[in-house]
PDB file of C-alpha atoms in Angstrom:
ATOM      1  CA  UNK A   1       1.349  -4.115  16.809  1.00 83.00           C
ATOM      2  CA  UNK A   2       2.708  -1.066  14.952  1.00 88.00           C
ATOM      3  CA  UNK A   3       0.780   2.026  14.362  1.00 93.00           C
ATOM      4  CA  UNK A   4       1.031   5.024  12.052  1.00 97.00           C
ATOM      5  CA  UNK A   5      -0.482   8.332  12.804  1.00 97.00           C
ATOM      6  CA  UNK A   6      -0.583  10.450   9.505  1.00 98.00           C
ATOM      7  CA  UNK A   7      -1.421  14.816   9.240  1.00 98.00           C
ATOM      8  CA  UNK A   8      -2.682  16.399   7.899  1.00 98.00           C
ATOM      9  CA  UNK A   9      -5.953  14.298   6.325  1.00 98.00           C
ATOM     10  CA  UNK A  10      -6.260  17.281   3.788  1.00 98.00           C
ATOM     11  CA  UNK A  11      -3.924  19.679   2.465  1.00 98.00           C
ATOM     12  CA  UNK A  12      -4.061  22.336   0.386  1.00 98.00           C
ATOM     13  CA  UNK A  13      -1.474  24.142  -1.628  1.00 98.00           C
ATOM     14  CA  UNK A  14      -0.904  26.844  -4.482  1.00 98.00           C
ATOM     15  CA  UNK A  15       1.265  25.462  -7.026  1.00 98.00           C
ATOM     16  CA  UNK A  16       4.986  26.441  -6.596  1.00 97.00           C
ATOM     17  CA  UNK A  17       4.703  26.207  -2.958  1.00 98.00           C
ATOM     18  CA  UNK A  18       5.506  23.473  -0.226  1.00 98.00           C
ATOM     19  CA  UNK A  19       4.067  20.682   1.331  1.00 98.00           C
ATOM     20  CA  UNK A  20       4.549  18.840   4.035  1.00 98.00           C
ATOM     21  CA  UNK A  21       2.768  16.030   5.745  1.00 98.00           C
ATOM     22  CA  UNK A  22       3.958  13.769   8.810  1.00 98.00           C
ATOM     23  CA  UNK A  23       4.045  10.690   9.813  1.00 98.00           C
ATOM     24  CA  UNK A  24       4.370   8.865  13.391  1.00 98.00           C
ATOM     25  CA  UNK A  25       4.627   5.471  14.312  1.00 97.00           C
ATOM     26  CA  UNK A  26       4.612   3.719  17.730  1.00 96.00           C
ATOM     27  CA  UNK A  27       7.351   0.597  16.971  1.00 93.00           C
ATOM     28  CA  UNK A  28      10.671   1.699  17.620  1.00 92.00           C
ATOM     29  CA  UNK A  29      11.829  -1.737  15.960  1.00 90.00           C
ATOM     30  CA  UNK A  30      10.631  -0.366  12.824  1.00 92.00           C
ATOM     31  CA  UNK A  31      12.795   0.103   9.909  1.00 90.00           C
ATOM     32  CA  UNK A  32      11.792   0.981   6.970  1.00 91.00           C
ATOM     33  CA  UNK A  33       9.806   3.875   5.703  1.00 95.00           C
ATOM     34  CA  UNK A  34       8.329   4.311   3.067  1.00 95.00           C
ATOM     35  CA  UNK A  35       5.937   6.971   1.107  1.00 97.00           C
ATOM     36  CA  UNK A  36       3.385   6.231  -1.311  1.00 97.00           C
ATOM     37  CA  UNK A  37       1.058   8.060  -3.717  1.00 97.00           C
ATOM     38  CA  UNK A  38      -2.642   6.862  -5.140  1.00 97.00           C
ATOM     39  CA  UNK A  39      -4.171   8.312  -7.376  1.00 96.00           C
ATOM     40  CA  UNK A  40      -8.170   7.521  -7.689  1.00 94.00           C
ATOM     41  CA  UNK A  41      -8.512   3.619  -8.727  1.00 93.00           C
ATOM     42  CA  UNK A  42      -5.360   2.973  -8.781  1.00 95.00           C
ATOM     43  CA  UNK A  43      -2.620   1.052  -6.439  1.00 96.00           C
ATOM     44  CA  UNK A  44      -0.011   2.677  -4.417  1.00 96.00           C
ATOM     45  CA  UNK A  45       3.026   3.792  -6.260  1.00 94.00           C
ATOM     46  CA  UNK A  46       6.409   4.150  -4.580  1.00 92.00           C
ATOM     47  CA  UNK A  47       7.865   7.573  -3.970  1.00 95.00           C
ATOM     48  CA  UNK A  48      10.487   7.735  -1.950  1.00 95.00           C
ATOM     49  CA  UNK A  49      11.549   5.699   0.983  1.00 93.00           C
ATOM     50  CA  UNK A  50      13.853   5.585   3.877  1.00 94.00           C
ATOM     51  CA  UNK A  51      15.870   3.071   6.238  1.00 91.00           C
ATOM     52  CA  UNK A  52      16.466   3.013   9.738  1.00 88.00           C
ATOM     53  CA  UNK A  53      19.907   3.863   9.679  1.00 87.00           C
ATOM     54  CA  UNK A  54      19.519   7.588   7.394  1.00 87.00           C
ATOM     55  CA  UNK A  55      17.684  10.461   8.511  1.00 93.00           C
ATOM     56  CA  UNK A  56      16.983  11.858   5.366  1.00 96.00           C
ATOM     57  CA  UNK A  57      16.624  11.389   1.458  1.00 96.00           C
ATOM     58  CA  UNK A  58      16.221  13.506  -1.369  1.00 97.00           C
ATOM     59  CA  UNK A  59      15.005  12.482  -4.923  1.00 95.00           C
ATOM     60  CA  UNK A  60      14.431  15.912  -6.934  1.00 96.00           C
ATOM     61  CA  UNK A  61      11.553  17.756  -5.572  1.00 97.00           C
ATOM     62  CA  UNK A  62      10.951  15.182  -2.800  1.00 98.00           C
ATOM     63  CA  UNK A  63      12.486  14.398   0.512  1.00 98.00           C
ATOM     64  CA  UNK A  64      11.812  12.627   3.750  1.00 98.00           C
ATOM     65  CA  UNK A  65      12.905  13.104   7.046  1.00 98.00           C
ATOM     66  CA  UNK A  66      13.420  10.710   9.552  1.00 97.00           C
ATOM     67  CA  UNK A  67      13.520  11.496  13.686  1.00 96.00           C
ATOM     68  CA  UNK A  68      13.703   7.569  15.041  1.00 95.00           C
ATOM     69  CA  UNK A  69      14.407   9.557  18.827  1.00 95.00           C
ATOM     70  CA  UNK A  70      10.668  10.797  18.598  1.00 96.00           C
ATOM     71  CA  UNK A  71       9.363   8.001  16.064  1.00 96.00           C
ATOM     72  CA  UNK A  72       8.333  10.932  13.306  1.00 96.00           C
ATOM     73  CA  UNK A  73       9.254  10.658   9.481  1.00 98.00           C
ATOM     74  CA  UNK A  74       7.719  13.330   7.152  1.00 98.00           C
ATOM     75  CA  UNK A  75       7.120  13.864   3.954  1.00 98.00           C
ATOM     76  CA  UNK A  76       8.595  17.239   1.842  1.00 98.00           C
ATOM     77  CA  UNK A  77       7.347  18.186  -1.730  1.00 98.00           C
ATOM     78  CA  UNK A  78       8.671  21.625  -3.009  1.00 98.00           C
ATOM     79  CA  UNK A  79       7.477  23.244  -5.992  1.00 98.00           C
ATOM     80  CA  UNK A  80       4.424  21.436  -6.033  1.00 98.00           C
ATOM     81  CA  UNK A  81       2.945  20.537  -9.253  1.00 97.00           C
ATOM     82  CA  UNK A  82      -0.563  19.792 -10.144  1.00 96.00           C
ATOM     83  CA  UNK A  83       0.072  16.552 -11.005  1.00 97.00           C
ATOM     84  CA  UNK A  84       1.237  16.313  -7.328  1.00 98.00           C
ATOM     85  CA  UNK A  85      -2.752  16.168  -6.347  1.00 98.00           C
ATOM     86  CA  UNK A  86      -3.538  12.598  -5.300  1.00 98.00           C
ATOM     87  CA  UNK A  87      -3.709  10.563  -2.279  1.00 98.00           C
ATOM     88  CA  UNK A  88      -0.349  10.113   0.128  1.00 98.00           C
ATOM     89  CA  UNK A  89       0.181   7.377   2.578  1.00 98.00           C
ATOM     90  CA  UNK A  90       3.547   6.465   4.560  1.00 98.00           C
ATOM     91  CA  UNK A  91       3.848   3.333   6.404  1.00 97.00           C
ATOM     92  CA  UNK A  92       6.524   1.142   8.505  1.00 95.00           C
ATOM     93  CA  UNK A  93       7.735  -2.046   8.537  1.00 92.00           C
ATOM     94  CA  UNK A  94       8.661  -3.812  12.060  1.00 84.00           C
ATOM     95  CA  UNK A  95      11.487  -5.746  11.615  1.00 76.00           C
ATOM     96  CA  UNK A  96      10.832  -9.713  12.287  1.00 74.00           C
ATOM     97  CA  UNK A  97       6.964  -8.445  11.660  1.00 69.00           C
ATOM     98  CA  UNK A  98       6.506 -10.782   8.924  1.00 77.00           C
ATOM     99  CA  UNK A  99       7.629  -7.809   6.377  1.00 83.00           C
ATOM    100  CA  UNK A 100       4.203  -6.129   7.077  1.00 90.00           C
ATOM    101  CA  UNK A 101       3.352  -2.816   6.221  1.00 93.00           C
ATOM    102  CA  UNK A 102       1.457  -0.748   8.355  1.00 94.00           C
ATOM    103  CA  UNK A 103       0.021   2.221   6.437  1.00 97.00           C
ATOM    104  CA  UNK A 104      -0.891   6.219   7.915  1.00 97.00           C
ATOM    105  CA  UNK A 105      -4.418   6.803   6.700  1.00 97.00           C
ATOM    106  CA  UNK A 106      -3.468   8.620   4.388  1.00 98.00           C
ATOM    107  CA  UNK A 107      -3.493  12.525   3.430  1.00 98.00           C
ATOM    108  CA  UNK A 108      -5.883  14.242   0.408  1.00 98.00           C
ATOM    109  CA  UNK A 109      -3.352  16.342  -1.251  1.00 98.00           C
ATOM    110  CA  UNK A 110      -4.972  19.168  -3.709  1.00 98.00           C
ATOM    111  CA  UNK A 111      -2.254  21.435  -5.403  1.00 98.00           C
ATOM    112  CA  UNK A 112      -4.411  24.131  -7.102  1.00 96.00           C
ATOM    113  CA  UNK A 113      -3.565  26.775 -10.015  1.00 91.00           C
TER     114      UNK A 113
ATOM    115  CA  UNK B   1      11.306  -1.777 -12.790  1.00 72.00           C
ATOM    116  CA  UNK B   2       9.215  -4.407 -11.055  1.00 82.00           C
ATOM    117  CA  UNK B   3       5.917  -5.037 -12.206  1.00 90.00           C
ATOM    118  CA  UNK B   4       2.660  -6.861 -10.514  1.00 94.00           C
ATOM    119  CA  UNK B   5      -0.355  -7.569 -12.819  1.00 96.00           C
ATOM    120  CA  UNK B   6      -3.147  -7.381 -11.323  1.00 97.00           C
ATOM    121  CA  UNK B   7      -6.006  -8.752 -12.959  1.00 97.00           C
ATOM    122  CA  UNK B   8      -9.388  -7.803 -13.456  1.00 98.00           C
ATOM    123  CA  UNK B   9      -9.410  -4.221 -12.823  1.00 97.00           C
ATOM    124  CA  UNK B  10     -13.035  -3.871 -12.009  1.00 98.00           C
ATOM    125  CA  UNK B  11     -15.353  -6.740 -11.560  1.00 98.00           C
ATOM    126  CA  UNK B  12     -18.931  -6.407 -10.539  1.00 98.00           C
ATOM    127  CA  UNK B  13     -21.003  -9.923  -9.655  1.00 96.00           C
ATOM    128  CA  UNK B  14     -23.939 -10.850  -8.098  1.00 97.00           C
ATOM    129  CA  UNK B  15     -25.020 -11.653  -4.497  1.00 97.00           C
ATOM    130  CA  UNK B  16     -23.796 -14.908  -3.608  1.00 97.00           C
ATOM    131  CA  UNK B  17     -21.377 -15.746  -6.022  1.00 97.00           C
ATOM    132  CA  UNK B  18     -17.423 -15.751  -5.907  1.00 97.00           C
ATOM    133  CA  UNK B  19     -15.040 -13.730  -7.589  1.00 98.00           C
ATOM    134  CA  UNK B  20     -11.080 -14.750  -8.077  1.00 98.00           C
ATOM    135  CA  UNK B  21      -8.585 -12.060  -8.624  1.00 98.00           C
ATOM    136  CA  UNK B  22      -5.102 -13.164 -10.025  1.00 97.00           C
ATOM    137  CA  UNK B  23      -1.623 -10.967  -9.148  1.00 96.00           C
ATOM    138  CA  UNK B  24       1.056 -12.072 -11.280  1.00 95.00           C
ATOM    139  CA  UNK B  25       5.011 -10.927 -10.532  1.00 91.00           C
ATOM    140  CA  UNK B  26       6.342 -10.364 -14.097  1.00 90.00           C
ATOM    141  CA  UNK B  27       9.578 -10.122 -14.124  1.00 84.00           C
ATOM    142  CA  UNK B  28      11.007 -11.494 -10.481  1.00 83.00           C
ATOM    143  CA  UNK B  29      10.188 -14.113  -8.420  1.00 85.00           C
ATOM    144  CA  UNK B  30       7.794 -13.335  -5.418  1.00 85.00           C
ATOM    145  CA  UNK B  31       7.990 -15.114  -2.752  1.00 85.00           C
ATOM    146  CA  UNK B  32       5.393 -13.198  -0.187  1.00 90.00           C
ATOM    147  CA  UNK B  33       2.363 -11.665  -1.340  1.00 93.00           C
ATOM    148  CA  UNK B  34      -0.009  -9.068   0.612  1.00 95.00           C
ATOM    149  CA  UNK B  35      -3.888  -8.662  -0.078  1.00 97.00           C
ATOM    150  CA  UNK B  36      -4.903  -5.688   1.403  1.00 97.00           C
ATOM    151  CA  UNK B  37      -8.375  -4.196   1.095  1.00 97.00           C
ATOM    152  CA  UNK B  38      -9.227  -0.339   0.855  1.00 97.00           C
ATOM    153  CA  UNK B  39     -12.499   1.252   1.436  1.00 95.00           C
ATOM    154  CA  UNK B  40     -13.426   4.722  -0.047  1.00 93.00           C
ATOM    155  CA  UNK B  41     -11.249   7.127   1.277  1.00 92.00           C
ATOM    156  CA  UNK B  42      -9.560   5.025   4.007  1.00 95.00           C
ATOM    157  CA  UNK B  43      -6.660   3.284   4.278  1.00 96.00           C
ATOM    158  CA  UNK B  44      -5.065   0.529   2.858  1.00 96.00           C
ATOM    159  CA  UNK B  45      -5.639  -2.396   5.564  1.00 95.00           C
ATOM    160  CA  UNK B  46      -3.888  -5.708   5.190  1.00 95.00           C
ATOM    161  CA  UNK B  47      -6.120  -8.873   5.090  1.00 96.00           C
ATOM    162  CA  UNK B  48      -3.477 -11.665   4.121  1.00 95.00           C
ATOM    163  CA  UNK B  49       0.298 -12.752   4.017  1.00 93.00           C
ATOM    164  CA  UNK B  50       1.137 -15.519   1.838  1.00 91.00           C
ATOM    165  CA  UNK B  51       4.296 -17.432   1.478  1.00 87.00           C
ATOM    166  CA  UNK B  52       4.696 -19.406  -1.880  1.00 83.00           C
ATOM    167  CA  UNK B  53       3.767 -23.029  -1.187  1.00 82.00           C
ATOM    168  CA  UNK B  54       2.621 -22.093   2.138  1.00 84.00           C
ATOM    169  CA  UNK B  55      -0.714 -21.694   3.775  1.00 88.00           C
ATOM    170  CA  UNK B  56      -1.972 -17.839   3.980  1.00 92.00           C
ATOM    171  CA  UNK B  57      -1.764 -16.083   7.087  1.00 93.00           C
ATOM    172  CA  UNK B  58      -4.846 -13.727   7.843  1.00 95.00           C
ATOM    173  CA  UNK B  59      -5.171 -10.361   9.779  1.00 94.00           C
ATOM    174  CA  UNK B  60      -7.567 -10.567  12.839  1.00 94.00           C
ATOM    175  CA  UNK B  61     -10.847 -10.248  11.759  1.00 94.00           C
ATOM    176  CA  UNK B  62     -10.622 -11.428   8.433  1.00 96.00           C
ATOM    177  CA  UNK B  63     -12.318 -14.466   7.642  1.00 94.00           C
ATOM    178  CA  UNK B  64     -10.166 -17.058   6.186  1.00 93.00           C
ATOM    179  CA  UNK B  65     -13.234 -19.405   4.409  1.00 95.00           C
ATOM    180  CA  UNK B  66     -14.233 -16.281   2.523  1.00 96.00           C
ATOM    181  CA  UNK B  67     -11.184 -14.589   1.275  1.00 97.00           C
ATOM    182  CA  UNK B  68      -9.300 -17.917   0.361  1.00 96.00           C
ATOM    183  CA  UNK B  69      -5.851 -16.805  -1.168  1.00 94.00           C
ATOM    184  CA  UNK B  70      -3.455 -19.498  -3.184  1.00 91.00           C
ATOM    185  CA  UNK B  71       0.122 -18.776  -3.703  1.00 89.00           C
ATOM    186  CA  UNK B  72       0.941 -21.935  -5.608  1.00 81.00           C
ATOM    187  CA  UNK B  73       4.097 -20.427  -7.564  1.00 88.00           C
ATOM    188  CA  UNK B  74       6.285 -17.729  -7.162  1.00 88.00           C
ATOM    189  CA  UNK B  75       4.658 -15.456 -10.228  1.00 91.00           C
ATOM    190  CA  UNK B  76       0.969 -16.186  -9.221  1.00 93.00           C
ATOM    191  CA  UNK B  77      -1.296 -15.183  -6.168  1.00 94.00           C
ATOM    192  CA  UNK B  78      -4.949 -15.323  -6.157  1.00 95.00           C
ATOM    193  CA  UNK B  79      -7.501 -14.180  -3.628  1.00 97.00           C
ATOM    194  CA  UNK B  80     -11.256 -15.643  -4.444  1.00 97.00           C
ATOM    195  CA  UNK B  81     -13.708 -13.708  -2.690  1.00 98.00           C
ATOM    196  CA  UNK B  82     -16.365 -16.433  -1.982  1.00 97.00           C
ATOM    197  CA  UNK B  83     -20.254 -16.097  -1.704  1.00 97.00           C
ATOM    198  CA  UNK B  84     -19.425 -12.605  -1.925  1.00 97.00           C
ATOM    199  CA  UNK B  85     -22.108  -9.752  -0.596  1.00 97.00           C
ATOM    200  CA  UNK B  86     -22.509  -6.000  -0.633  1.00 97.00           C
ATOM    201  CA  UNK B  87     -20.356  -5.577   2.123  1.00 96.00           C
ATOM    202  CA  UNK B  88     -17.625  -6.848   0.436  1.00 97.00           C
ATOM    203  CA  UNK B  89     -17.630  -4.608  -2.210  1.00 97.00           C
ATOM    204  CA  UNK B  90     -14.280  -2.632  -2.086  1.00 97.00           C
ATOM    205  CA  UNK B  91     -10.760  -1.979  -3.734  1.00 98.00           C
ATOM    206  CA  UNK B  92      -8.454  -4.934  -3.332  1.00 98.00           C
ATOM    207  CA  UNK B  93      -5.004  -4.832  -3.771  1.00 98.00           C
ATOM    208  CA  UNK B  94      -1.631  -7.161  -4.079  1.00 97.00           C
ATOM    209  CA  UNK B  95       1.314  -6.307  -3.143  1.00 96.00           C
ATOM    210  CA  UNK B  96       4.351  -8.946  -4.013  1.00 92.00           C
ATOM    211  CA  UNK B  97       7.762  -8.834  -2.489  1.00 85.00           C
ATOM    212  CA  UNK B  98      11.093 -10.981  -3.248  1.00 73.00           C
ATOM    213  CA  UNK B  99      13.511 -10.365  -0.353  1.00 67.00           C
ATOM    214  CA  UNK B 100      16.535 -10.336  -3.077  1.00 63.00           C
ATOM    215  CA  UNK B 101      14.791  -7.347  -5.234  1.00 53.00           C
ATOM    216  CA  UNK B 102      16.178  -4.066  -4.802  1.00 50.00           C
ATOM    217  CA  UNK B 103      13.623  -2.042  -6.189  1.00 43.00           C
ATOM    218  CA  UNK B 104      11.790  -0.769  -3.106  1.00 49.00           C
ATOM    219  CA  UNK B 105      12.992  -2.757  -1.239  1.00 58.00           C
ATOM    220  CA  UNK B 106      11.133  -5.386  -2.430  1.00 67.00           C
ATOM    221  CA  UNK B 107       7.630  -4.547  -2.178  1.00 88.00           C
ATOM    222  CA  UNK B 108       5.396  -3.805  -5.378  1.00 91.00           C
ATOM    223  CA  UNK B 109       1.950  -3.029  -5.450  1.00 95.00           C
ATOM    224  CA  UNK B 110      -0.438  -3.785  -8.221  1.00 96.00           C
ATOM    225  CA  UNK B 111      -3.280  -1.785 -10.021  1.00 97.00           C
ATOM    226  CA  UNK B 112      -6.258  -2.733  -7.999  1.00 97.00           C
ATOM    227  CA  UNK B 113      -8.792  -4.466  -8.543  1.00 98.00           C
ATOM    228  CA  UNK B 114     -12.803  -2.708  -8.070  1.00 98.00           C
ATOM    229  CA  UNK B 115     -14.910  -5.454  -6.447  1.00 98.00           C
ATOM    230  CA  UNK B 116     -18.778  -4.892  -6.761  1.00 98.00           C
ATOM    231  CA  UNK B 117     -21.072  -6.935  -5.149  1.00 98.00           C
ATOM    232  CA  UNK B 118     -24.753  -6.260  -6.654  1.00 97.00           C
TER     233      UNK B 118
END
């Protein structure tokens, strides 16, 4: 089955700067990719996300990249925010895999003052 | 924007017995739902799929007499944790999709739920 590699586990940034954090995955009949972010006790919420057929996205601050040659999609945050801090997972879905989901384990993002 | 209750948020029971959690799709139809469990800083990992009217299909590993999920109508999923124990004491989490929603492509998590088994 499919499976997601996700780095950094932690990352920290001063606020104003960049992030980045990357994603690989092993399916090459994956999809779609999408980004989520959890913040403690909550569920996932939706960020950004990105098809098969586009290699990138922007939505304000936020952008992801998409390589489907070497199976890498990554994450971009610029002028990072404290409210930014919280948890960040990608994940793929396989196409005929039932719609499944596979989520990165995740990366500890800590954007401090 | 799509919405999934999730329902309770935190739920703490006793050895032994069994604890139902309800995800309700409020304002579209959905037609597969995803129970995934999360342990403390780890990843979400999927337990369940389950098609509306169908019968659930579990993730290797996952025993399908204790986590029984219904998914009886197109608004309602529930997973009943049964003769729960410690161990099962996690984070559990819908997610509910609708193939004809455009909103993220269909797929929209809900709050959580904090199971603790005492």
């Amino acid at each position: 089955g499919e499976n997601v590699e996700q780095h950094p586990s932690t990352l920290s940034v001063q606020e104003g700067d960049s992030a980045v954090i990357k994603c690989t995955y092993s399916d090459s009949a994956s999809n779609y990719f999408p980004w989520y972010k959890q913040e403690l006790g909550k569920g996932p919420q939706l960020i950004i996300d990105i098809r098969s057929n586009v290699g990138e996205k922007k939505d304000q601050r936020i952008a992801v990249t998409l390589n489907k040659t070497a199976k890498h999609f990554s994450l971009h945050i610029t002028e990072t925010q404290p409210e930014d801090s919280a948890v960040y997972f990608c994940a793929a879905r396989v196409t005929g895999g039932g719609n499944k989901l596979t989520f990165g384990t995740g990366t500890q993002l800590k954007v401090e003052l | 924007g799509a919405v999934v209750s999730q329902h309770p948020s935190r739920v703490i029971c006793k050895s032994g017995t069994s604890v139902k959690i309800e995800c309700r799709s409020l304002d579209f139809q959905a037609t597969t739902m995803f129970w995934y469990r999360q342990f403390p800083k780890q990843s979400l990992m999927l337990m369940a799929t389950s098609n509306e009217g169908s019968k659930a299909t579990y993730e290797q590993g996952v025993e399908k007499d204790k986590f029984l999920i219904n998914h009886a109508s197109l608004t309602l999923s529930t997973l009943t944790v049964t003769s729960a124990h410690p161990e099962d004491s996690s984070f559990y989490i819908c997610s509910a999709r609708s193939p004809g929603q455009g909103y993220n492509y269909g797929y929209t998590f809900g709050s959580g739920t904090r199971l603790t088994v005492v």
